[in-house]
CSV table of C-alpha atoms in Angstrom, one decimal:
chain,number,residue,atom,x,y,z
J,6,GLY,CA,153.0,106.8,72.0
J,7,ALA,CA,153.1,103.2,73.2
J,8,MET,CA,156.6,103.5,74.6
J,9,ARG,CA,155.7,106.7,76.5
J,10,LYS,CA,152.6,105.0,78.0
J,11,PHE,CA,154.7,102.0,79.0
J,12,LYS,CA,157.2,104.3,80.8
J,13,VAL,CA,154.4,106.3,82.6
J,14,TYR,CA,152.7,103.1,83.8
J,15,SER,CA,156.0,101.7,84.9
J,16,ILE,CA,156.8,104.8,87.0
J,17,VAL,CA,153.4,104.9,88.6
J,18,LEU,CA,153.6,101.1,89.4
J,19,ILE,CA,157.1,101.4,90.9
J,20,VAL,CA,156.2,104.5,93.0
J,21,THR,CA,153.2,102.7,94.4
J,22,ALA,CA,155.3,99.6,95.2
J,23,GLY,CA,157.8,101.9,96.9
J,24,VAL,CA,155.2,103.5,99.1
J,25,VAL,CA,153.9,100.0,100.2
J,26,LEU,CA,157.4,98.8,100.9
J,27,SER,CA,158.2,101.9,102.9
J,28,LEU,CA,155.1,101.6,105.0
J,29,SER,CA,155.9,98.0,105.9
J,30,ASN,CA,158.4,97.0,108.6
J,31,ILE,CA,160.8,95.0,106.5
J,32,PHE,CA,163.5,97.5,107.2
J,33,GLN,CA,163.5,97.2,111.0
J,34,GLY,CA,166.8,95.4,111.0
J,35,LEU,CA,168.4,98.1,108.9
J,36,GLU,CA,167.1,100.9,111.1
J,37,ARG,CA,168.1,99.2,114.3
J,38,ALA,CA,171.7,98.5,113.0
J,39,VAL,CA,172.2,102.1,111.8
J,40,LEU,CA,170.8,103.6,115.0
J,41,GLY,CA,173.0,101.3,117.0
J,42,ARG,CA,176.0,102.6,115.2
J,43,TYR,CA,174.9,106.2,115.5
J,44,LEU,CA,174.3,106.0,119.2
J,45,TYR,CA,177.3,104.0,120.2
J,46,ARG,CA,179.7,105.8,122.4
J,47,GLN,CA,182.8,104.6,124.3
J,48,GLU,CA,182.0,106.8,127.3
J,49,HIS,CA,178.7,105.1,128.1
J,50,SER,CA,178.3,104.9,131.9
J,51,PRO,CA,175.7,102.2,132.8
J,52,ASP,CA,176.4,102.7,136.5
J,53,SER,CA,175.1,106.3,136.4
J,54,ILE,CA,171.8,105.0,137.8
J,55,VAL,CA,171.4,102.9,140.9
J,56,ALA,CA,168.2,100.8,140.6
J,57,ILE,CA,166.4,99.6,143.6
J,58,SER,CA,163.5,97.1,143.3
J,59,VAL,CA,160.7,96.4,145.8
J,60,ASP,CA,159.2,92.9,145.7
J,61,GLU,CA,155.5,92.8,145.1
J,62,ASN,CA,154.9,90.7,148.2
J,63,SER,CA,156.1,93.7,150.3
J,64,PHE,CA,153.0,95.6,149.3
J,65,VAL,CA,150.7,92.5,149.8
J,66,GLN,CA,152.1,91.9,153.3
J,67,ASN,CA,152.3,95.6,154.0
J,68,HIS,CA,155.8,95.4,155.4
J,69,LEU,CA,159.5,95.4,154.4
J,70,TRP,CA,161.6,93.6,157.0
J,71,PRO,CA,162.3,95.0,159.6
J,72,TRP,CA,160.0,98.0,158.9
J,73,GLU,CA,156.3,97.3,159.2
J,74,ASP,CA,153.7,100.1,159.1
J,75,ASN,CA,154.6,103.0,156.9
J,76,TRP,CA,157.7,101.2,155.6
J,77,GLU,CA,157.5,103.1,152.3
J,78,ASN,CA,158.2,106.4,154.2
J,79,TYR,CA,161.1,104.7,156.0
J,80,LEU,CA,162.6,103.4,152.8
J,81,THR,CA,162.4,106.6,150.7
J,82,SER,CA,163.5,108.8,153.6
J,83,PHE,CA,166.5,106.5,154.3
J,84,ILE,CA,167.5,106.6,150.6
J,85,LEU,CA,167.3,110.5,150.7
J,86,ASP,CA,169.5,110.5,153.8
J,87,LEU,CA,172.2,108.7,151.7
J,88,LYS,CA,172.3,112.0,149.6
J,89,PRO,CA,171.5,110.8,146.0
J,90,SER,CA,171.4,113.6,143.4
J,91,ARG,CA,167.9,112.4,142.3
J,92,LEU,CA,165.4,109.9,143.6
J,93,ILE,CA,163.0,108.8,140.8
J,94,LEU,CA,159.9,106.9,142.0
J,95,ASP,CA,158.3,104.6,139.5
J,96,PRO,CA,154.5,105.2,139.1
J,97,ASP,CA,153.9,101.5,139.8
J,98,PHE,CA,155.6,102.0,143.2
J,99,ILE,CA,153.3,105.0,144.0
J,100,LYS,CA,150.2,103.1,142.8
J,101,ASN,CA,151.0,100.1,145.0
J,102,ILE,CA,151.2,102.2,148.2
J,103,PRO,CA,147.9,102.0,150.1
J,104,ASP,CA,148.2,105.7,151.1
J,105,PRO,CA,150.5,107.7,148.8
J,106,GLU,CA,149.9,110.8,150.8
J,107,SER,CA,151.8,109.2,153.7
J,108,LEU,CA,155.0,109.9,151.8
J,109,GLY,CA,154.3,113.6,152.6
J,110,GLY,CA,157.6,115.4,152.9
J,111,VAL,CA,159.3,113.0,150.6
J,112,LEU,CA,157.2,114.1,147.7
J,113,LYS,CA,158.0,117.7,148.4
J,114,ASP,CA,161.8,117.1,148.3
J,115,GLU,CA,163.2,118.8,145.2
J,116,ARG,CA,165.4,115.8,144.6
J,117,VAL,CA,162.3,113.5,144.1
J,118,LEU,CA,160.8,113.0,140.7
J,119,ILE,CA,157.9,110.8,139.5
J,120,PRO,CA,157.5,109.7,135.9
J,121,TYR,CA,154.2,111.2,134.7
J,122,ARG,CA,151.4,108.8,134.0
J,123,GLU,CA,147.7,109.6,133.4
J,124,ASP,CA,146.4,107.2,136.1
J,125,LEU,CA,148.4,109.1,138.7
J,126,LYS,CA,145.9,112.0,138.4
J,127,GLU,CA,143.3,110.1,140.4
J,128,LEU,CA,145.6,110.0,143.4
J,129,HIS,CA,145.4,113.7,143.9
J,130,ILE,CA,148.9,114.0,145.2
J,131,ASP,CA,151.4,116.8,144.7
J,132,PHE,CA,154.6,115.7,143.0
J,133,ASN,CA,157.2,116.7,140.4
J,134,SER,CA,156.1,115.1,137.2
J,135,HIS,CA,158.8,113.9,134.9
J,136,MET,CA,158.0,112.0,131.7
J,137,VAL,CA,155.6,109.7,129.8
J,138,TYR,CA,156.8,106.2,129.0
J,139,GLY,CA,155.4,103.8,126.4
J,140,ASN,CA,156.4,102.2,123.1
J,141,LYS,CA,155.8,102.6,119.3
J,142,ARG,CA,156.0,100.2,116.3
J,143,GLY,CA,157.7,97.5,118.3
J,144,ILE,CA,161.3,98.5,117.9
J,145,PHE,CA,161.6,101.9,119.4
J,146,TYR,CA,160.5,103.2,122.8
J,147,THR,CA,159.1,106.7,123.4
J,148,PHE,CA,159.0,108.5,126.7
J,149,SER,CA,157.4,111.8,125.8
J,150,GLN,CA,154.2,113.1,124.5
J,151,TYR,CA,154.7,116.5,126.0
J,152,GLU,CA,151.5,118.3,125.2
J,153,ASN,CA,150.4,120.2,128.3
J,154,MET,CA,153.0,118.5,130.4
J,155,PRO,CA,156.0,119.8,132.3
J,156,SER,CA,159.4,119.7,130.6
J,157,VAL,CA,161.8,116.9,131.4
J,158,VAL,CA,164.3,118.0,134.0
J,159,LEU,CA,167.2,116.0,135.3
J,160,LEU,CA,170.1,117.3,137.3
J,161,LEU,CA,173.4,116.3,135.7
J,162,ASN,CA,176.7,117.5,137.1
J,163,GLY,CA,174.9,120.3,138.9
J,164,GLN,CA,173.2,121.6,135.8
J,165,LYS,CA,169.6,121.2,134.7
J,166,LYS,CA,169.1,119.4,131.4
J,167,GLU,CA,165.6,119.7,129.9
J,168,ILE,CA,163.8,119.2,126.6
J,169,GLU,CA,162.1,122.4,125.4
J,170,ASP,CA,160.1,121.2,122.4
J,171,LYS,CA,157.0,119.5,123.9
J,172,ASN,CA,155.5,118.5,120.6
J,173,LYS,CA,158.2,116.0,119.6
J,174,LYS,CA,158.2,112.4,120.5
J,175,ILE,CA,161.6,111.2,121.7
J,176,TYR,CA,162.9,107.7,121.3
J,177,PHE,CA,165.7,105.5,122.6
J,178,MET,CA,167.2,102.1,121.8
J,179,PRO,CA,166.6,99.7,124.7
J,180,GLY,CA,169.5,97.7,125.8
J,181,ARG,CA,171.7,98.8,128.7
J,182,THR,CA,170.5,98.3,132.3
J,183,SER,CA,172.0,98.9,135.6
J,184,GLU,CA,172.6,96.3,138.3
J,185,ILE,CA,169.4,96.0,140.4
J,186,MET,CA,169.6,96.2,144.1
J,187,PRO,CA,166.8,94.7,146.3
J,188,ALA,CA,165.1,97.2,148.7
J,189,SER,CA,165.7,94.6,151.5
J,190,SER,CA,169.4,95.4,151.2
J,191,ILE,CA,168.6,99.0,152.1
J,192,ALA,CA,166.4,98.0,155.0
J,193,LEU,CA,169.1,95.6,156.3
J,194,PHE,CA,171.8,98.3,156.1
J,195,GLY,CA,169.5,100.7,157.9
J,196,VAL,CA,169.2,98.4,160.9
J,197,LEU,CA,172.7,97.1,161.1
J,198,ARG,CA,174.9,100.0,160.2
J,199,LYS,CA,175.2,101.0,163.9
J,200,GLU,CA,176.7,97.5,164.4
J,201,GLY,CA,179.4,98.3,161.8
J,202,TYR,CA,177.6,96.6,158.9
J,203,ARG,CA,178.8,97.9,155.5
J,204,ASP,CA,177.4,97.5,152.1
J,205,ARG,CA,179.5,98.7,149.1
J,206,ASN,CA,176.4,98.9,146.9
J,207,VAL,CA,174.4,101.0,149.3
J,208,ALA,CA,177.3,103.4,149.6
J,209,GLY,CA,177.1,103.8,145.9
J,210,LEU,CA,173.8,105.7,146.2
J,211,LYS,CA,175.5,108.9,147.2
J,212,GLU,CA,175.5,111.6,144.5
J,213,ASN,CA,174.0,109.1,142.0
J,214,ILE,CA,170.6,109.0,140.4
J,215,VAL,CA,168.5,106.4,142.2
J,216,PHE,CA,165.4,104.7,140.6
J,217,LEU,CA,163.0,103.0,143.0
J,218,GLY,CA,160.4,100.8,141.5
J,219,VAL,CA,158.4,97.5,141.7
J,220,ASP,CA,160.2,94.4,140.4
J,221,GLY,CA,159.0,93.3,137.0
J,222,LYS,CA,159.5,93.6,133.2
J,223,ARG,CA,158.7,97.3,132.8
J,224,PHE,CA,161.1,98.0,135.6
J,225,LYS,CA,164.1,96.9,133.5
J,226,GLU,CA,162.8,98.8,130.5
J,227,THR,CA,162.5,102.0,132.4
J,228,ILE,CA,166.1,101.7,133.7
J,229,SER,CA,167.2,101.1,130.1
J,230,PHE,CA,165.5,104.4,129.1
J,231,LEU,CA,167.0,106.4,132.0
J,232,ASN,CA,170.5,105.2,131.1
J,233,ALA,CA,169.9,106.1,127.5
J,234,TYR,CA,168.6,109.6,128.5
J,235,ILE,CA,171.5,110.3,130.8
J,236,ALA,CA,174.0,109.1,128.2
J,237,GLY,CA,172.4,111.4,125.6
J,238,ASP,CA,171.3,108.4,123.5
J,239,VAL,CA,167.8,109.8,122.9
J,240,PHE,CA,166.6,111.1,119.6
J,241,SER,CA,163.5,112.2,117.6
J,242,MET,CA,162.2,110.5,114.5
J,243,LEU,CA,160.8,112.5,111.6
J,244,ASP,CA,157.3,111.4,110.5
J,245,ARG,CA,157.5,108.3,108.2
J,246,TRP,CA,155.4,110.0,105.6
J,247,PHE,CA,157.9,112.9,105.5
J,248,SER,CA,160.6,110.3,104.8
J,249,ILE,CA,158.5,108.9,102.0
J,250,TYR,CA,157.9,112.3,100.4
J,251,LEU,CA,161.6,113.0,100.6
J,252,ALA,CA,162.4,109.6,99.1
J,253,ILE,CA,160.0,110.3,96.2
J,254,PHE,CA,161.7,113.6,95.6
J,255,LEU,CA,165.2,111.9,95.6
J,256,PHE,CA,163.7,109.3,93.2
J,257,SER,CA,162.7,112.0,90.8
J,258,VAL,CA,166.1,113.8,91.0
J,259,LEU,CA,168.0,110.6,90.5
J,260,TYR,CA,165.7,109.5,87.6
J,261,ILE,CA,166.1,112.9,85.8
J,262,ILE,CA,169.9,113.0,86.3
J,263,MET,CA,170.6,109.3,85.3
J,264,LYS,CA,168.2,109.0,82.5
J,265,PRO,CA,170.4,110.5,79.7
J,266,LEU,CA,173.6,108.9,80.9
J,267,LYS,CA,175.4,105.8,79.9
J,268,LEU,CA,175.6,102.7,82.2
J,269,LYS,CA,179.0,103.4,83.6
J,270,GLN,CA,178.0,107.0,84.3
J,271,ILE,CA,174.8,105.9,85.9
J,272,ALA,CA,176.7,103.5,88.3
J,273,PHE,CA,179.0,106.3,89.2
J,274,ILE,CA,176.2,108.9,89.9
J,275,PHE,CA,174.2,106.3,91.9
J,276,LEU,CA,177.2,105.4,94.1
J,277,LEU,CA,178.0,109.1,94.6
J,278,ALA,CA,174.4,109.8,95.6
J,279,VAL,CA,174.4,106.9,98.1
J,280,PHE,CA,177.7,108.0,99.7
J,281,GLY,CA,176.5,111.7,99.8
J,282,TRP,CA,173.2,110.7,101.4
J,283,LEU,CA,174.9,108.6,104.1
J,284,VAL,CA,177.3,111.4,105.0
J,285,PHE,CA,174.4,113.9,105.2
J,286,HIS,CA,172.3,111.4,107.2
J,287,LYS,CA,175.0,110.9,109.9
J,288,PHE,CA,175.8,114.6,110.0
J,289,TYR,CA,172.2,115.7,110.2
J,290,PHE,CA,171.5,113.2,113.0
J,291,ASN,CA,174.6,114.3,115.0
J,292,ILE,CA,173.7,118.0,115.0
J,293,SER,CA,169.9,117.7,115.3
J,294,ARG,CA,169.3,114.3,117.0
J,295,ASN,CA,166.5,113.8,114.4
J,296,TYR,CA,166.5,110.5,112.6
J,297,ILE,CA,165.2,110.1,109.0
J,298,GLU,CA,164.2,106.5,108.4
J,299,LEU,CA,166.4,104.9,105.8
J,300,GLY,CA,163.8,102.4,104.5
J,301,PRO,CA,162.0,104.7,102.1
J,302,ILE,CA,165.3,106.3,101.0
J,303,VAL,CA,166.9,103.0,100.2
J,304,THR,CA,163.7,101.7,98.5
J,305,PHE,CA,163.2,104.6,96.1
J,306,SER,CA,166.9,105.0,95.3
J,307,VAL,CA,167.1,101.4,94.2
J,308,LEU,CA,163.8,101.7,92.3
J,309,ALA,CA,165.2,104.8,90.5
J,310,LEU,CA,168.2,102.9,89.5
J,311,SER,CA,166.1,99.9,88.4
J,312,ILE,CA,163.7,101.9,86.3
J,313,VAL,CA,166.5,103.8,84.5
J,314,ILE,CA,168.3,100.5,83.7
J,315,MET,CA,165.0,98.9,82.6
J,316,GLU,CA,164.3,101.9,80.3
J,317,LYS,CA,167.8,101.7,79.0
J,318,LYS,CA,167.3,98.0,78.2
J,319,TYR,CA,164.0,98.7,76.6
J,320,ASP,CA,165.4,101.6,74.5
J,321,TYR,CA,168.3,99.3,73.5
J,322,GLU,CA,166.0,96.6,72.4
J,323,ILE,CA,163.9,99.1,70.3
J,324,GLU,CA,167.1,100.5,68.8
J,325,LYS,CA,168.4,97.0,68.1
J,326,LYS,CA,165.2,96.1,66.4
J,327,LYS,CA,165.3,99.3,64.3
J,328,LYS,CA,168.9,98.5,63.2
J,329,ARG,CA,167.9,95.0,62.2
J,330,GLU,CA,165.0,96.3,60.1
J,331,THR,CA,167.2,99.0,58.5
J,332,GLN,CA,169.9,96.5,57.8
J,333,LEU,CA,167.3,94.1,56.2
J,334,ALA,CA,165.9,96.9,54.1
J,335,ARG,CA,169.4,97.9,52.9
J,336,ILE,CA,170.2,94.3,51.9
J,337,LEU,CA,166.9,94.0,50.0
J,338,LYS,CA,167.5,97.3,48.3
J,339,GLU,CA,171.0,96.2,47.3
J,340,LYS,CA,169.8,92.9,45.9
J,341,GLU,CA,166.8,94.7,44.3
J,342,VAL,CA,164.5,91.9,45.5
J,343,LEU,CA,161.7,94.4,45.9
J,344,PRO,CA,160.8,97.5,43.7
J,345,ARG,CA,162.5,100.7,44.9
J,346,SER,CA,159.1,102.4,45.5
J,347,THR,CA,158.3,100.0,48.3
J,348,LEU,CA,161.5,100.5,50.1
J,349,SER,CA,161.9,103.2,52.8
């Protein structure tokens, strides 16, 4: 009775502690390291996007040298004349333009995309929406909350690539960014190319994806996302509570399997389970691009091992105590110190 109560209370306490640890962010470093390994590929091409930044002063002064009035139309039209495969206009760029409708034909060009953002609705302009961009839990970035929004479409090697499941949030690891070209270089090239002026970076816009935005912190993050998306380094994360439920299930299975075994067998089964899970985890991620957080799995696996070893130690102490009592009783019986009737 007492021993059973002790075991039940221990399991309840340990499961509660495991849930609390799983909901905390102490495993951020582990998740980042694992994802970094999963997403690493030698064929990464950080130059697949050409980034062009416009200085904020250009909007304040309402000109980009040597273009004055309607310089935004000159800039975007000139970039399209260089034949990029796609021109992505940052929402901040659109919001800073005094009259977005002045872009007119540029927005109707099928090569032009604008990342979707709620505050663009108030502009009442017709454009190809692309994606939602934000962040979650401090270490991952998400670019989609696709309910009632168009699918993501990018043209890669002449083929459309899109995400069909609009209910999933999709994440990427920030890191890689492209070299940023100032918009003034484009303007300078536009004026002087008749004089024989050449710019190797401007020539690189042809048949590449061009991102045009306002210089700033978010600008670099957005480029990082676009590079990850094009390289295929995007993924979905299963809900954390699902990971916790799965971890509790694994905890139960490990506990039931290891409980009747000896210590050496317990160690072997635990290492086998860990190795098997890591193999499954990598295989499942590669085929589905769904990431199961390892924090809860690691927590409950270690707790299962700990509680089994703790119970083994407890049972060993109880057994040891019984052996001592039996041995003492045998000695007393042999020496007939006590009457036989009192001995068990």
